[in-house]
């Protein structure tokens, strides 16, 4: 069983940066694809970014492309999301997710394991 714990959320002003981290325990993320999703109040959970095992392939939602960067440390068993040029539209709870397949994936139902989420709030 894979347990995922996100950290790094918080309150930031428009134009600022945050770095989210997702730590896995209970099972190595070897051969797991991993993704970041977010959910704003009253909206459905949406795809943000994904990275394959061991990290050669990545994908991003159009809304974050060029501003967010996903990476993974396969020794530490962590996945990071560097978020730059943040705006109020990025305010949401951010979730880390993992799937027991090595490829990238954009759909919520392609992922088997989820963290509890971390709140990101961007003030205008």
Coordinates of C-alpha atoms in Angstrom, one line a residue:
X1 CA 0.0 0.0 0.0
X2 CA 1.3 3.4 -1.0
X3 CA 0.9 6.3 1.4
X4 CA 1.4 9.8 0.0
X5 CA 1.8 13.0 2.0
X6 CA 1.9 16.4 0.5
X7 CA 3.7 19.4 2.0
X8 CA 4.7 22.9 1.0
X9 CA 1.4 24.6 0.5
X10 CA 0.6 28.0 2.0
X11 CA -0.4 31.6 1.3
X12 CA 1.5 33.5 -1.4
X13 CA 1.0 36.8 -3.3
X14 CA 0.3 37.0 -7.0
X15 CA 3.5 36.5 -8.9
X16 CA 5.1 34.5 -6.1
X17 CA 6.3 30.9 -6.0
X18 CA 5.8 27.8 -4.0
X19 CA 7.4 24.3 -4.1
X20 CA 5.1 21.4 -3.2
X21 CA 6.6 18.1 -2.2
X22 CA 5.0 14.6 -2.1
X23 CA 6.6 12.0 0.1
X24 CA 5.7 8.3 -0.4
X25 CA 5.9 5.6 2.2
X26 CA 4.9 2.0 2.6
X27 CA 6.0 1.2 -0.9
X28 CA 8.7 2.5 -3.3
X29 CA 7.5 4.5 -6.3
X30 CA 9.7 2.5 -8.6
X31 CA 7.8 1.9 -11.8
X32 CA 5.0 4.2 -10.7
X33 CA 3.8 7.1 -12.7
X34 CA 2.9 10.1 -10.5
X35 CA 0.7 13.1 -11.0
X36 CA -0.4 16.4 -9.4
X37 CA -4.0 17.4 -9.4
X38 CA -5.9 20.3 -7.9
X39 CA -9.4 21.1 -6.8
X40 CA -10.8 24.6 -6.2
X41 CA -14.0 25.1 -4.2
X42 CA -17.1 24.1 -6.1
X43 CA -15.1 22.7 -9.0
X44 CA -14.0 19.2 -10.0
X45 CA -10.5 17.9 -9.4
X46 CA -8.4 18.7 -12.4
X47 CA -5.1 17.6 -13.8
X48 CA -2.0 19.7 -13.3
X49 CA 1.1 17.7 -14.2
X50 CA 2.4 14.1 -14.4
X51 CA 5.8 12.4 -14.6
X52 CA 6.7 8.9 -15.7
X53 CA 9.1 6.4 -14.2
X54 CA 12.0 7.0 -14.0
X55 CA 11.3 10.6 -15.0
X56 CA 11.9 10.9 -18.7
X57 CA 8.4 12.0 -19.7
X58 CA 6.3 14.8 -18.3
X59 CA 3.1 16.5 -19.2
X60 CA 1.3 19.7 -18.0
X61 CA -2.1 21.2 -18.2
X62 CA -2.2 24.1 -20.6
X63 CA -3.0 26.5 -17.7
X64 CA 0.3 25.8 -15.9
X65 CA 2.6 25.1 -18.8
X66 CA 5.7 27.2 -18.6
X67 CA 5.0 28.1 -15.0
X68 CA 5.1 24.8 -13.2
X69 CA 7.8 22.1 -13.2
X70 CA 7.4 18.5 -12.0
X71 CA 10.3 16.5 -10.9
X72 CA 11.0 13.3 -8.9
X73 CA 13.8 12.0 -6.7
X74 CA 13.9 8.3 -7.1
X75 CA 16.3 7.8 -4.2
X76 CA 14.3 9.8 -1.7
X77 CA 10.9 8.5 -3.1
X78 CA 9.6 12.1 -3.5
X79 CA 7.9 14.1 -6.2
X80 CA 8.1 17.9 -6.3
X81 CA 6.0 20.6 -8.1
X82 CA 7.7 23.9 -8.5
X83 CA 5.1 26.6 -9.1
X84 CA 6.1 30.0 -10.3
X85 CA 4.2 33.1 -11.4
X86 CA 1.3 32.1 -9.3
X87 CA -2.1 33.8 -9.7
X88 CA -5.4 33.7 -7.9
X89 CA -6.6 31.1 -10.4
X90 CA -4.1 28.7 -9.0
X91 CA -5.8 28.7 -5.6
X92 CA -6.9 25.2 -4.8
X93 CA -6.1 22.1 -2.7
X94 CA -3.3 20.3 -4.5
X95 CA -3.1 16.5 -4.5
X96 CA -0.4 14.1 -5.3
X97 CA -1.4 10.8 -6.9
X98 CA 0.4 7.6 -7.9
X99 CA -0.4 4.7 -10.3
X100 CA 1.3 1.3 -10.6
X101 CA 2.2 2.0 -14.3
X102 CA 5.3 3.8 -15.4
X103 CA 3.7 6.0 -18.0
X104 CA 2.2 9.5 -17.6
X105 CA -1.5 9.9 -17.2
X106 CA -3.9 12.8 -17.1
X107 CA -7.2 11.4 -15.8
X108 CA -8.2 11.2 -12.2
X109 CA -9.5 7.6 -12.5
X110 CA -6.1 6.4 -13.8
X111 CA -4.6 6.8 -10.4
X112 CA -4.9 4.3 -7.5
X113 CA -3.3 6.2 -4.6
X114 CA -3.9 9.7 -3.4
X115 CA -2.6 12.0 -0.7
X116 CA -4.7 14.2 1.6
X117 CA -3.9 17.4 -0.2
X118 CA -2.2 20.7 0.7
X119 CA -3.9 24.1 0.4
X120 CA -2.4 26.7 -1.9
X121 CA -3.9 30.2 -1.7
X122 CA -2.8 33.0 -3.9
X123 CA -3.8 36.5 -2.9
X124 CA -4.4 39.2 -5.5

